[in-house]
PDB file of C-alpha atoms in Angstrom:
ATOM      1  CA  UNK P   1      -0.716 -30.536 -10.695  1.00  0.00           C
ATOM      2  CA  UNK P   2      -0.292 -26.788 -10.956  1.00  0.00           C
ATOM      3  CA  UNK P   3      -2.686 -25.328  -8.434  1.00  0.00           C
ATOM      4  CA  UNK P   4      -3.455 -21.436  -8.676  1.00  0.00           C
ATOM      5  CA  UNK P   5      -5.847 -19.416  -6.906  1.00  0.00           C
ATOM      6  CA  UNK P   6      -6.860 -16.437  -9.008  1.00  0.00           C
ATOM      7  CA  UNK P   7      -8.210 -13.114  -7.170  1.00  0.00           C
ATOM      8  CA  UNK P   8     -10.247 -10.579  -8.179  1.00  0.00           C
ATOM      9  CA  UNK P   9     -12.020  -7.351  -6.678  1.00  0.00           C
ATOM     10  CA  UNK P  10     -15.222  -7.247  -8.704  1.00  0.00           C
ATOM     11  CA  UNK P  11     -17.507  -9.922  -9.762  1.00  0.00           C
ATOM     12  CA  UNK P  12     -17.736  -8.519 -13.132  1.00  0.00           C
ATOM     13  CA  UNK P  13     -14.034  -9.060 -13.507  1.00  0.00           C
ATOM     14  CA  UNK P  14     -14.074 -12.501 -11.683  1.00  0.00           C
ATOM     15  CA  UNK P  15     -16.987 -14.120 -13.536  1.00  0.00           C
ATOM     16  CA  UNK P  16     -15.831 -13.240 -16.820  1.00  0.00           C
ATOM     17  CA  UNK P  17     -12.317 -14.742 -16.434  1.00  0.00           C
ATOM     18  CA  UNK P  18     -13.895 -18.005 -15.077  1.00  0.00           C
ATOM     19  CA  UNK P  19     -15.896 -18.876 -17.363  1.00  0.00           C
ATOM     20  CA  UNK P  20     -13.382 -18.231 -20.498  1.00  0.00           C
ATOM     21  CA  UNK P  21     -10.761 -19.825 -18.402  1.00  0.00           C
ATOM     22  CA  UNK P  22     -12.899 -22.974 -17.130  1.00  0.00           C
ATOM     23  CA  UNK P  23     -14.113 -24.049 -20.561  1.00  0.00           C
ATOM     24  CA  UNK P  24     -10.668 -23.663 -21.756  1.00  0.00           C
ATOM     25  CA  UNK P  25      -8.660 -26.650 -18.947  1.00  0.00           C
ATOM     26  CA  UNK P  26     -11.507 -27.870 -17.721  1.00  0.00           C
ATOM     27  CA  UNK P  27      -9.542 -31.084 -19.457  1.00  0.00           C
ATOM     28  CA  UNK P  28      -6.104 -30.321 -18.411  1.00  0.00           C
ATOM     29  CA  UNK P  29      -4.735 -33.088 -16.512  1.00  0.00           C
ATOM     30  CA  UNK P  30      -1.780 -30.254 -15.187  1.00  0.00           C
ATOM     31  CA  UNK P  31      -3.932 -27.438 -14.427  1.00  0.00           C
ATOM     32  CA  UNK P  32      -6.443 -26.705 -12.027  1.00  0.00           C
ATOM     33  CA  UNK P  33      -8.135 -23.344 -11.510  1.00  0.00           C
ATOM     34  CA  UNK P  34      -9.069 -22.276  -8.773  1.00  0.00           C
ATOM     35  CA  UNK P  35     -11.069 -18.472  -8.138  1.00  0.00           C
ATOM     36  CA  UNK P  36     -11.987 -16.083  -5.546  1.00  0.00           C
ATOM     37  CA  UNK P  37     -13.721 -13.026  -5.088  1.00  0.00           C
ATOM     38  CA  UNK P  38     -12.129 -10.611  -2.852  1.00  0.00           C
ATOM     39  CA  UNK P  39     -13.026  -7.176  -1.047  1.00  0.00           C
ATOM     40  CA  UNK P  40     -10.992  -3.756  -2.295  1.00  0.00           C
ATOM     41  CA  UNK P  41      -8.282  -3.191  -0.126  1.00  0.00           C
ATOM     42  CA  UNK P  42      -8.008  -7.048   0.419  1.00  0.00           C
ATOM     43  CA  UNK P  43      -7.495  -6.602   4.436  1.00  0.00           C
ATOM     44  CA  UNK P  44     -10.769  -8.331   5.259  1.00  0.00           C
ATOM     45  CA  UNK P  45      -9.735 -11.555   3.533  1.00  0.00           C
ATOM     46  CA  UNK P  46      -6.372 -12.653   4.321  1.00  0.00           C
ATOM     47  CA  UNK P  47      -7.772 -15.005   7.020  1.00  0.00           C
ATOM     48  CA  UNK P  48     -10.117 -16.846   4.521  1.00  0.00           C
ATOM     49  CA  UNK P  49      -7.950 -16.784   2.007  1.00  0.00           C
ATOM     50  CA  UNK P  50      -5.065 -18.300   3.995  1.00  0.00           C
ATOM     51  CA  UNK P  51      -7.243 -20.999   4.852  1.00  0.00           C
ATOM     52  CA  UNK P  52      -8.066 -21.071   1.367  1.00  0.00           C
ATOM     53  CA  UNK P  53      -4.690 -21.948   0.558  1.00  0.00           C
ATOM     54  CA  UNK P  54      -4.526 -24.240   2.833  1.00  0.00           C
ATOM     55  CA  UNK P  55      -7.548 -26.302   2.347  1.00  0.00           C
ATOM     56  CA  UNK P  56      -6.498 -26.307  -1.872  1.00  0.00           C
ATOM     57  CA  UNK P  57      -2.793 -26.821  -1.578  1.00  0.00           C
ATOM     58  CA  UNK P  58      -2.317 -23.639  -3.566  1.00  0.00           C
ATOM     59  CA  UNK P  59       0.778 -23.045  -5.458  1.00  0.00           C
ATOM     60  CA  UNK P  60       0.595 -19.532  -6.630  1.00  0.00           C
ATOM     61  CA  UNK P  61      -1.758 -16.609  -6.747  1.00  0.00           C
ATOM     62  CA  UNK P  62      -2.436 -14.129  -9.257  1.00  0.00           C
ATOM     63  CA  UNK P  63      -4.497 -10.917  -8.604  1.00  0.00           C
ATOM     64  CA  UNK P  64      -6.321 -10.069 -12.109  1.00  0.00           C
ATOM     65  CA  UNK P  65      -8.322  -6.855 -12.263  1.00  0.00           C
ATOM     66  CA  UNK P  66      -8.914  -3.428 -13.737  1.00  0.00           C
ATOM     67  CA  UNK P  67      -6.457  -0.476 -12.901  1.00  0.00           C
ATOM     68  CA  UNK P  68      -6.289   3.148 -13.842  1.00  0.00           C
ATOM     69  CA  UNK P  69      -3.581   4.753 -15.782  1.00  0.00           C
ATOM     70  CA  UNK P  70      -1.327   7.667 -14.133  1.00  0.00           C
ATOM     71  CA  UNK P  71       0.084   8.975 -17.362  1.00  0.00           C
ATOM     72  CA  UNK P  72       0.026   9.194 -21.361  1.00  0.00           C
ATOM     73  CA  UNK P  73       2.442   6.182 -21.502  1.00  0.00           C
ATOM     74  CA  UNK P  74      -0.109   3.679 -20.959  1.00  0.00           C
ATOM     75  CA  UNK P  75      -3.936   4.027 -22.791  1.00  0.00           C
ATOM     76  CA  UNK P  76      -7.671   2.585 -21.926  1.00  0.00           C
ATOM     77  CA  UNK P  77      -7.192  -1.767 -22.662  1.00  0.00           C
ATOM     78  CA  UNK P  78      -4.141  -1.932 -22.541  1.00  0.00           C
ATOM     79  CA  UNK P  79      -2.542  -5.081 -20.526  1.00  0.00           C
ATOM     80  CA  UNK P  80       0.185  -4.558 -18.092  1.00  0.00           C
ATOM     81  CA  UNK P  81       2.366  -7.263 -15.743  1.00  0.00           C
ATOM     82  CA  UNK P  82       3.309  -4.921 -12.652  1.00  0.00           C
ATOM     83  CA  UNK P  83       7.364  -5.109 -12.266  1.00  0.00           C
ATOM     84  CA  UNK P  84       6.968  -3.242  -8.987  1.00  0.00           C
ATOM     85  CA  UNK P  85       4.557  -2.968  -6.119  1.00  0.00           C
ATOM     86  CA  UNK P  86       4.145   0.370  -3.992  1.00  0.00           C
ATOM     87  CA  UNK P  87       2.493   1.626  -2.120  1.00  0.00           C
ATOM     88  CA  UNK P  88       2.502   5.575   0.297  1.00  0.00           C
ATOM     89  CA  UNK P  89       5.266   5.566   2.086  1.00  0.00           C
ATOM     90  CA  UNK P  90       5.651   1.661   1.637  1.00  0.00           C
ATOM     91  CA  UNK P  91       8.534  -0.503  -0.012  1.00  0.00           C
ATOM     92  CA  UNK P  92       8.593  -1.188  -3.445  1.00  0.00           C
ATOM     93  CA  UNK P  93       8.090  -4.685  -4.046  1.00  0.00           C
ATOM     94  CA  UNK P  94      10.091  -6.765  -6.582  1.00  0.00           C
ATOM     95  CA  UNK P  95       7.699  -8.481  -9.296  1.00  0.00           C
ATOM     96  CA  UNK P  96      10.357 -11.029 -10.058  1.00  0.00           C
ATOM     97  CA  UNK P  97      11.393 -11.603  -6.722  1.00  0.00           C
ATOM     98  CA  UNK P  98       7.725 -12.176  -6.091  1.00  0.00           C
ATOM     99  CA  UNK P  99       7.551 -14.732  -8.757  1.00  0.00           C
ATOM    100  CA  UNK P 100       9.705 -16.940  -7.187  1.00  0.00           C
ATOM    101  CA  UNK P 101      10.708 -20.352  -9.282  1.00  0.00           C
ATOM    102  CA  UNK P 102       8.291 -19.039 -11.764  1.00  0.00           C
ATOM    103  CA  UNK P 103      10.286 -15.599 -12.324  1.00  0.00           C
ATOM    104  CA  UNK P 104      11.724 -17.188 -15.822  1.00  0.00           C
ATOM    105  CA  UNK P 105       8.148 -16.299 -17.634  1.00  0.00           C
ATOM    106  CA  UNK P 106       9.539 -12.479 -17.290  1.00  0.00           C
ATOM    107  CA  UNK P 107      11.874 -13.731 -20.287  1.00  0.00           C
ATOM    108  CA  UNK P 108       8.783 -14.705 -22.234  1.00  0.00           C
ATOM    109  CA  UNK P 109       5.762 -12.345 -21.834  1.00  0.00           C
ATOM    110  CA  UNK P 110       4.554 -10.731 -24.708  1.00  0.00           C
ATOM    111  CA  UNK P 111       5.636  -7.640 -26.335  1.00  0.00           C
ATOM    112  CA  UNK P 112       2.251  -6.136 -26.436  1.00  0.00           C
ATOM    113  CA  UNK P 113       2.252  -6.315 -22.813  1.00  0.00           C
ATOM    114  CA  UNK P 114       4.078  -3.461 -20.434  1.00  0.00           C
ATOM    115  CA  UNK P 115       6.106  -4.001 -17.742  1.00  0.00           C
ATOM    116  CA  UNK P 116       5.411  -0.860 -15.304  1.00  0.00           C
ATOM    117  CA  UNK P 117       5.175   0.224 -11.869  1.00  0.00           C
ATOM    118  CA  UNK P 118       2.002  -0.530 -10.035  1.00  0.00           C
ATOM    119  CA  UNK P 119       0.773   1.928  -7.077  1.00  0.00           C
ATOM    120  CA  UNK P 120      -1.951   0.356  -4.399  1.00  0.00           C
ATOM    121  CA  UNK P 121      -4.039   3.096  -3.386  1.00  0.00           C
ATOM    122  CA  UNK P 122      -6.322   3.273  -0.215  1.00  0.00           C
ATOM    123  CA  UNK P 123      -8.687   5.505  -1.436  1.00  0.00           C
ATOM    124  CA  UNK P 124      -9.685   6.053  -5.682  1.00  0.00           C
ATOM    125  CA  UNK P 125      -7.890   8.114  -7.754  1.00  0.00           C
ATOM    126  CA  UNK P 126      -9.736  10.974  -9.204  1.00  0.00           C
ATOM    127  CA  UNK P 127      -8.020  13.859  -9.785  1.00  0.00           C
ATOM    128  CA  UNK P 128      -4.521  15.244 -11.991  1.00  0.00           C
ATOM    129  CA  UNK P 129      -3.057  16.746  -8.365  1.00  0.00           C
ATOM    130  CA  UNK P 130      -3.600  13.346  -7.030  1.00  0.00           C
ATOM    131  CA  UNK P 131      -1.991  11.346 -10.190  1.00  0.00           C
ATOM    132  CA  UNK P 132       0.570  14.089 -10.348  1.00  0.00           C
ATOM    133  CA  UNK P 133       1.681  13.416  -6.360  1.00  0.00           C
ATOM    134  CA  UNK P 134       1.791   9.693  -6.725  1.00  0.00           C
ATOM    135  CA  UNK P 135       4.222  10.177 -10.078  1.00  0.00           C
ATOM    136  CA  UNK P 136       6.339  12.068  -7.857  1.00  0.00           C
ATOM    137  CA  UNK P 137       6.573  10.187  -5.032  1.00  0.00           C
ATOM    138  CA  UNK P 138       6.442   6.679  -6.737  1.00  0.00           C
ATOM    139  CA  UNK P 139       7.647   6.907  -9.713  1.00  0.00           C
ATOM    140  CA  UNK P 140       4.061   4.801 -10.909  1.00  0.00           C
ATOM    141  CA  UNK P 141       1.911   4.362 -13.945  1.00  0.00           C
ATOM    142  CA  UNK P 142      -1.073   2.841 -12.852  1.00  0.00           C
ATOM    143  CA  UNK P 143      -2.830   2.551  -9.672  1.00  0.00           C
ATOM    144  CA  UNK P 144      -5.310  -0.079  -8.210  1.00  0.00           C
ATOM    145  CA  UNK P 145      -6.811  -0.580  -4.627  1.00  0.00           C
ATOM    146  CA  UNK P 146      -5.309  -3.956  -3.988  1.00  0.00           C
ATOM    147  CA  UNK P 147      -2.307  -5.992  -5.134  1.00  0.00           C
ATOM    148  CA  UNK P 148       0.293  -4.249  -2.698  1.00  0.00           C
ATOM    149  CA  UNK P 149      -1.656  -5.739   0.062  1.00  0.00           C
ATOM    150  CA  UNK P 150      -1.910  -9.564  -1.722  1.00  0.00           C
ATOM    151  CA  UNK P 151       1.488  -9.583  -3.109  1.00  0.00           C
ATOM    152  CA  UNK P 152       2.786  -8.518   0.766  1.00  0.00           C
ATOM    153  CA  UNK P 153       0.211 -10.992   1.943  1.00  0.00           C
ATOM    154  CA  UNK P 154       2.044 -13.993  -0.533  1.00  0.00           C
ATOM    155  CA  UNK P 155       5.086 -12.650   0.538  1.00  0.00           C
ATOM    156  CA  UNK P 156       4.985 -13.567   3.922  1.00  0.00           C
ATOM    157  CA  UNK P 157       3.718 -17.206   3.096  1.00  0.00           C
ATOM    158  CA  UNK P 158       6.389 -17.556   0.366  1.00  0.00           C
ATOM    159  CA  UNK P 159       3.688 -18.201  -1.868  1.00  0.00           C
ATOM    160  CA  UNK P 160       4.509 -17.252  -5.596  1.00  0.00           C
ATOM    161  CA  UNK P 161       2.614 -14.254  -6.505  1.00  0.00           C
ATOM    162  CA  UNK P 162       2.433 -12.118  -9.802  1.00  0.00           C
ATOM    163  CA  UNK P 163      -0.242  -9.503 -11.127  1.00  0.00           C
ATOM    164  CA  UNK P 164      -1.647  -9.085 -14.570  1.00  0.00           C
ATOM    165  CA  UNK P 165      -3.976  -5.674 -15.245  1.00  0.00           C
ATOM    166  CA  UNK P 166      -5.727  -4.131 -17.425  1.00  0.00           C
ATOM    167  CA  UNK P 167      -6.522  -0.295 -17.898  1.00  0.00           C
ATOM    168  CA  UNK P 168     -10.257   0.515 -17.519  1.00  0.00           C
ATOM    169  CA  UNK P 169      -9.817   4.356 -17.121  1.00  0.00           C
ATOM    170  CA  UNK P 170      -7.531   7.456 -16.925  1.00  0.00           C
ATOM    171  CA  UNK P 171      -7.808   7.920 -12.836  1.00  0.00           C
ATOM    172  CA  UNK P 172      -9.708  11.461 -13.272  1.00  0.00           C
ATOM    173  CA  UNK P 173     -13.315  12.660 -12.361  1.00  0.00           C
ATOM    174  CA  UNK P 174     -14.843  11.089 -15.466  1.00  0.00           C
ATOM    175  CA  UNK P 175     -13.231   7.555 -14.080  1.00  0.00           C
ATOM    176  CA  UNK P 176     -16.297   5.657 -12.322  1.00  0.00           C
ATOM    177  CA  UNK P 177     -18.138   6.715 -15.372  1.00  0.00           C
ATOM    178  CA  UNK P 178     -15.786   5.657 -17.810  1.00  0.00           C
ATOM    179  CA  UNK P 179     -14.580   2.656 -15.654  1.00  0.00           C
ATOM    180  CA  UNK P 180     -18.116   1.288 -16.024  1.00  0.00           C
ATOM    181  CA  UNK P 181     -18.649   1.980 -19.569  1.00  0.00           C
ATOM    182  CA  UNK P 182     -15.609  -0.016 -20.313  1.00  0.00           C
ATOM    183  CA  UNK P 183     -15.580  -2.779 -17.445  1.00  0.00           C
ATOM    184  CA  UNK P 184     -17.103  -5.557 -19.999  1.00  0.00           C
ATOM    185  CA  UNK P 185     -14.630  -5.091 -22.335  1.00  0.00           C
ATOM    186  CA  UNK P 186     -11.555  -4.803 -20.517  1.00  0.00           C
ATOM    187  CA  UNK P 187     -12.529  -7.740 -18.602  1.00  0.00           C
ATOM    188  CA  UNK P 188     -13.224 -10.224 -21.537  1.00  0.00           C
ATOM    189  CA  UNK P 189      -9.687  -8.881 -23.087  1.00  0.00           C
ATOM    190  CA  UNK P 190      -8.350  -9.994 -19.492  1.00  0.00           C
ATOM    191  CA  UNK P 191      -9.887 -12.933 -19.451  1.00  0.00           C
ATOM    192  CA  UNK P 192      -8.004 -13.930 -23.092  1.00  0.00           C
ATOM    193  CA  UNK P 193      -4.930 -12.408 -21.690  1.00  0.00           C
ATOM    194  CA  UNK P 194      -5.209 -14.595 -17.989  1.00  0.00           C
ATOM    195  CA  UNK P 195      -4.776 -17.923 -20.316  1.00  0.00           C
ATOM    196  CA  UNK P 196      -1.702 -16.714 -22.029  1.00  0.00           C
ATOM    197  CA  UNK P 197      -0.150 -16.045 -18.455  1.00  0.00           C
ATOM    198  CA  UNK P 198      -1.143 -19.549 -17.044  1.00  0.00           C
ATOM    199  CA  UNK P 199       0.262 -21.270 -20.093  1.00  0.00           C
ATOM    200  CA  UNK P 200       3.201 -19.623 -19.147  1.00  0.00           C
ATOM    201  CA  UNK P 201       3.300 -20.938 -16.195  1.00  0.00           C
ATOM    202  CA  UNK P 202       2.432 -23.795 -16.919  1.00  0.00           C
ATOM    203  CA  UNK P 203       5.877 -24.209 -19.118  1.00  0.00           C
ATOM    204  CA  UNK P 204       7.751 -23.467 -16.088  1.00  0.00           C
ATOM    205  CA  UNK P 205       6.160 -25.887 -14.282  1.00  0.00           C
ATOM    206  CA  UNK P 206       6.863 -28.678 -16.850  1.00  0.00           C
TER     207      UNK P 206
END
Protein backbone atom coordinates (compact mmCIF):
# COMPACT_ATOMS: atom_id res chain seq x y z
CA UNK A 1 0.00 0.00 0.00
CA UNK A 2 1.24 3.48 -0.81
CA UNK A 3 1.67 5.19 2.52
CA UNK A 4 2.14 9.14 2.50
CA UNK A 5 2.25 11.49 5.22
CA UNK A 6 1.05 14.89 4.07
CA UNK A 7 2.31 18.17 6.04
CA UNK A 8 0.99 21.29 6.42
CA UNK A 9 1.71 24.65 8.42
CA UNK A 10 -1.80 25.92 9.04
CA UNK A 11 -4.88 24.16 10.01
CA UNK A 12 -6.83 26.02 7.54
CA UNK A 13 -4.68 24.52 4.85
CA UNK A 14 -4.53 21.01 6.54
CA UNK A 15 -8.25 20.54 7.25
CA UNK A 16 -9.34 21.50 3.96
CA UNK A 17 -7.10 19.03 2.05
CA UNK A 18 -8.28 16.19 4.40
CA UNK A 19 -11.42 16.23 4.11
CA UNK A 20 -11.55 16.57 0.06
CA UNK A 21 -8.83 14.04 0.01
CA UNK A 22 -10.42 11.47 2.66
CA UNK A 23 -13.83 11.25 1.02
CA UNK A 24 -12.12 10.82 -2.19
CA UNK A 25 -9.77 7.03 -1.18
CA UNK A 26 -11.30 6.50 1.73
CA UNK A 27 -12.03 3.14 -0.58
CA UNK A 28 -8.74 2.76 -2.15
CA UNK A 29 -7.36 -0.51 -1.41
CA UNK A 30 -3.60 1.18 -2.65
CA UNK A 31 -3.76 4.35 -0.90
CA UNK A 32 -3.70 5.42 2.48
CA UNK A 33 -3.53 9.02 3.69
CA UNK A 34 -2.06 9.92 6.24
CA UNK A 35 -1.90 14.01 7.70
CA UNK A 36 -0.12 16.19 10.02
CA UNK A 37 -0.11 19.52 11.24
CA UNK A 38 3.18 21.06 11.62
CA UNK A 39 4.77 24.33 13.25
CA UNK A 40 6.38 27.18 10.66
CA UNK A 41 9.85 26.67 10.42
CA UNK A 42 9.25 22.85 10.98
CA UNK A 43 12.38 22.59 13.58
CA UNK A 44 10.13 21.75 16.52
CA UNK A 45 8.76 18.63 14.84
CA UNK A 46 11.28 16.54 13.29
CA UNK A 47 11.38 14.33 16.43
CA UNK A 48 7.57 13.57 16.31
CA UNK A 49 7.43 13.37 12.99
CA UNK A 50 10.29 10.85 12.69
CA UNK A 51 8.54 8.78 15.01
CA UNK A 52 5.66 9.41 12.98
CA UNK A 53 7.20 7.74 10.21
CA UNK A 54 8.13 5.21 12.00
CA UNK A 55 5.10 4.16 13.83
CA UNK A 56 3.06 4.44 10.01
CA UNK A 57 5.66 2.87 7.81
CA UNK A 58 5.63 6.03 5.73
CA UNK A 59 6.71 5.99 2.22
CA UNK A 60 6.85 9.54 1.15
CA UNK A 61 6.02 12.99 2.37
CA UNK A 62 4.64 15.88 0.74
CA UNK A 63 4.59 19.42 2.31
CA UNK A 64 1.28 21.21 0.85
CA UNK A 65 0.75 24.85 1.77
CA UNK A 66 0.39 28.47 0.77
CA UNK A 67 3.52 30.48 -0.51
CA UNK A 68 4.10 34.00 -1.65
CA UNK A 69 5.17 35.03 -5.03
CA UNK A 70 8.68 36.95 -5.57
CA UNK A 71 7.93 38.24 -9.02
CA UNK A 72 5.32 39.00 -11.96
CA UNK A 73 6.01 35.49 -13.40
CA UNK A 74 3.85 33.75 -11.08
CA UNK A 75 0.10 35.40 -9.92
CA UNK A 76 -2.34 34.95 -6.67
CA UNK A 77 -3.79 30.78 -7.14
CA UNK A 78 -1.65 29.75 -9.07
CA UNK A 79 -0.15 26.04 -8.35
CA UNK A 80 3.49 25.45 -8.41
CA UNK A 81 5.74 21.95 -7.88
CA UNK A 82 9.12 23.49 -6.42
CA UNK A 83 12.13 22.12 -8.82
CA UNK A 84 14.56 23.56 -6.29
CA UNK A 85 14.86 24.11 -2.59
CA UNK A 86 16.97 27.11 -1.04
CA UNK A 87 17.43 28.51 1.34
CA UNK A 88 20.20 31.93 2.77
CA UNK A 89 23.29 30.91 2.26
CA UNK A 90 22.10 27.15 2.02
CA UNK A 91 22.36 24.51 -0.93
CA UNK A 92 19.94 24.31 -3.45
CA UNK A 93 18.16 21.21 -3.25
CA UNK A 94 17.26 19.01 -6.27
CA UNK A 95 13.31 18.42 -6.54
CA UNK A 96 13.89 15.36 -8.64
CA UNK A 97 16.63 14.07 -6.81
CA UNK A 98 14.33 14.47 -3.85
CA UNK A 99 11.70 12.45 -5.48
CA UNK A 100 13.57 9.53 -5.55
CA UNK A 101 11.87 6.30 -7.46
CA UNK A 102 8.96 8.56 -7.82
CA UNK A 103 10.99 11.34 -9.87
CA UNK A 104 9.22 9.91 -13.27
CA UNK A 105 5.81 12.00 -12.32
CA UNK A 106 8.14 15.19 -13.33
CA UNK A 107 7.41 13.76 -16.99
CA UNK A 108 3.70 13.96 -16.29
CA UNK A 109 2.58 16.99 -14.20
CA UNK A 110 0.33 19.26 -15.67
CA UNK A 111 0.93 22.11 -17.87
CA UNK A 112 -1.03 24.50 -15.83
CA UNK A 113 1.30 23.84 -13.13
CA UNK A 114 4.97 25.72 -12.84
CA UNK A 115 7.99 24.27 -12.14
CA UNK A 116 10.04 27.12 -10.15
CA UNK A 117 12.46 27.75 -7.55
CA UNK A 118 11.24 27.67 -4.01
CA UNK A 119 13.07 29.95 -1.22
CA UNK A 120 12.48 28.85 2.72
CA UNK A 121 12.51 31.90 4.61
CA UNK A 122 13.07 32.28 8.47
CA UNK A 123 11.29 35.23 8.93
CA UNK A 124 7.97 36.60 6.40
CA UNK A 125 8.47 38.34 3.49
CA UNK A 126 7.09 41.77 3.38
CA UNK A 127 8.75 44.12 1.55
CA UNK A 128 10.14 44.75 -2.53
CA UNK A 129 13.98 45.28 -0.95
CA UNK A 130 13.47 42.02 0.70
CA UNK A 131 11.91 40.10 -2.53
CA UNK A 132 14.40 42.01 -4.60
CA UNK A 133 17.59 40.52 -2.32
CA UNK A 134 16.32 37.00 -2.33
CA UNK A 135 15.94 37.23 -6.48
CA UNK A 136 19.43 38.14 -6.41
CA UNK A 137 20.89 35.90 -4.30
CA UNK A 138 18.63 32.83 -5.16
CA UNK A 139 17.58 33.12 -8.19
CA UNK A 140 13.68 32.28 -6.50
CA UNK A 141 10.07 32.88 -7.29
CA UNK A 142 8.27 32.12 -4.35
CA UNK A 143 9.05 31.90 -0.80
CA UNK A 144 7.52 29.90 2.17
CA UNK A 145 8.68 29.35 5.87
CA UNK A 146 9.14 25.64 5.64
CA UNK A 147 9.86 23.02 2.98
CA UNK A 148 13.78 23.62 2.90
CA UNK A 149 13.80 22.37 6.38
CA UNK A 150 11.31 19.05 5.56
CA UNK A 151 12.75 18.27 2.28
CA UNK A 152 16.51 18.39 4.19
CA UNK A 153 14.76 16.60 7.00
CA UNK A 154 13.51 13.57 4.21
CA UNK A 155 16.72 13.85 2.86
CA UNK A 156 18.60 12.55 5.52
CA UNK A 157 16.10 9.56 6.08
CA UNK A 158 16.05 8.85 2.31
CA UNK A 159 12.52 9.29 2.51
CA UNK A 160 10.92 10.47 -0.89
CA UNK A 161 9.90 13.98 -0.57
CA UNK A 162 8.25 16.50 -3.08
CA UNK A 163 6.30 19.92 -2.52
CA UNK A 164 3.19 21.18 -4.18
CA UNK A 165 2.15 25.16 -3.43
CA UNK A 166 -0.04 27.41 -4.02
CA UNK A 167 0.24 31.35 -4.19
CA UNK A 168 -1.85 33.11 -1.50
CA UNK A 169 -0.14 36.58 -1.84
CA UNK A 170 2.49 38.86 -3.49
CA UNK A 171 5.12 38.82 -0.32
CA UNK A 172 4.58 42.78 0.31
CA UNK A 173 3.03 44.81 3.27
CA UNK A 174 -0.53 44.16 2.13
CA UNK A 175 0.44 40.16 2.40
CA UNK A 176 -1.09 38.98 5.91
CA UNK A 177 -4.05 40.91 4.78
CA UNK A 178 -4.34 39.58 1.51
CA UNK A 179 -2.98 36.10 2.57
CA UNK A 180 -6.08 35.84 4.77
CA UNK A 181 -8.57 37.12 2.44
CA UNK A 182 -7.55 34.48 0.04
CA UNK A 183 -6.47 31.45 2.40
CA UNK A 184 -10.03 29.59 1.77
CA UNK A 185 -9.71 29.66 -1.65
CA UNK A 186 -6.30 28.82 -2.38
CA UNK A 187 -6.59 26.04 -0.05
CA UNK A 188 -9.74 24.28 -1.54
CA UNK A 189 -7.91 24.77 -5.16
CA UNK A 190 -4.96 22.85 -3.28
CA UNK A 191 -6.87 20.48 -1.97
CA UNK A 192 -8.25 19.50 -5.83
CA UNK A 193 -4.75 19.90 -6.97
CA UNK A 194 -3.16 17.40 -3.85
CA UNK A 195 -5.38 14.43 -5.56
CA UNK A 196 -4.02 14.95 -8.98
CA UNK A 197 -0.40 14.67 -7.43
CA UNK A 198 -1.20 11.42 -5.41
CA UNK A 199 -2.74 9.81 -8.45
CA UNK A 200 0.40 10.43 -9.85
CA UNK A 201 2.02 8.75 -7.61
CA UNK A 202 0.09 6.37 -7.31
CA UNK A 203 0.91 5.32 -11.20
CA UNK A 204 4.42 5.09 -10.26
CA UNK A 205 3.79 2.98 -7.65
CA UNK A 206 1.75 0.48 -9.77
Amino acid sequence: MLNILILSALSKELNPIRQYLESRYISRKKVNLNFNKISIGFKNDQVYVENLIREKSIWMVINAGTAGALDNSITINDIVFPRIFVKAGGKGLSGSDLLGEYAPIMDDLPNDWSRRILYTSGTAVTSAEGKRTIIAETGAQLVDMEAYWVAVFCQELALPFCALKVISDNAELSSIFKFHRNLSRVADKLAIELKTLVDLIETVTN
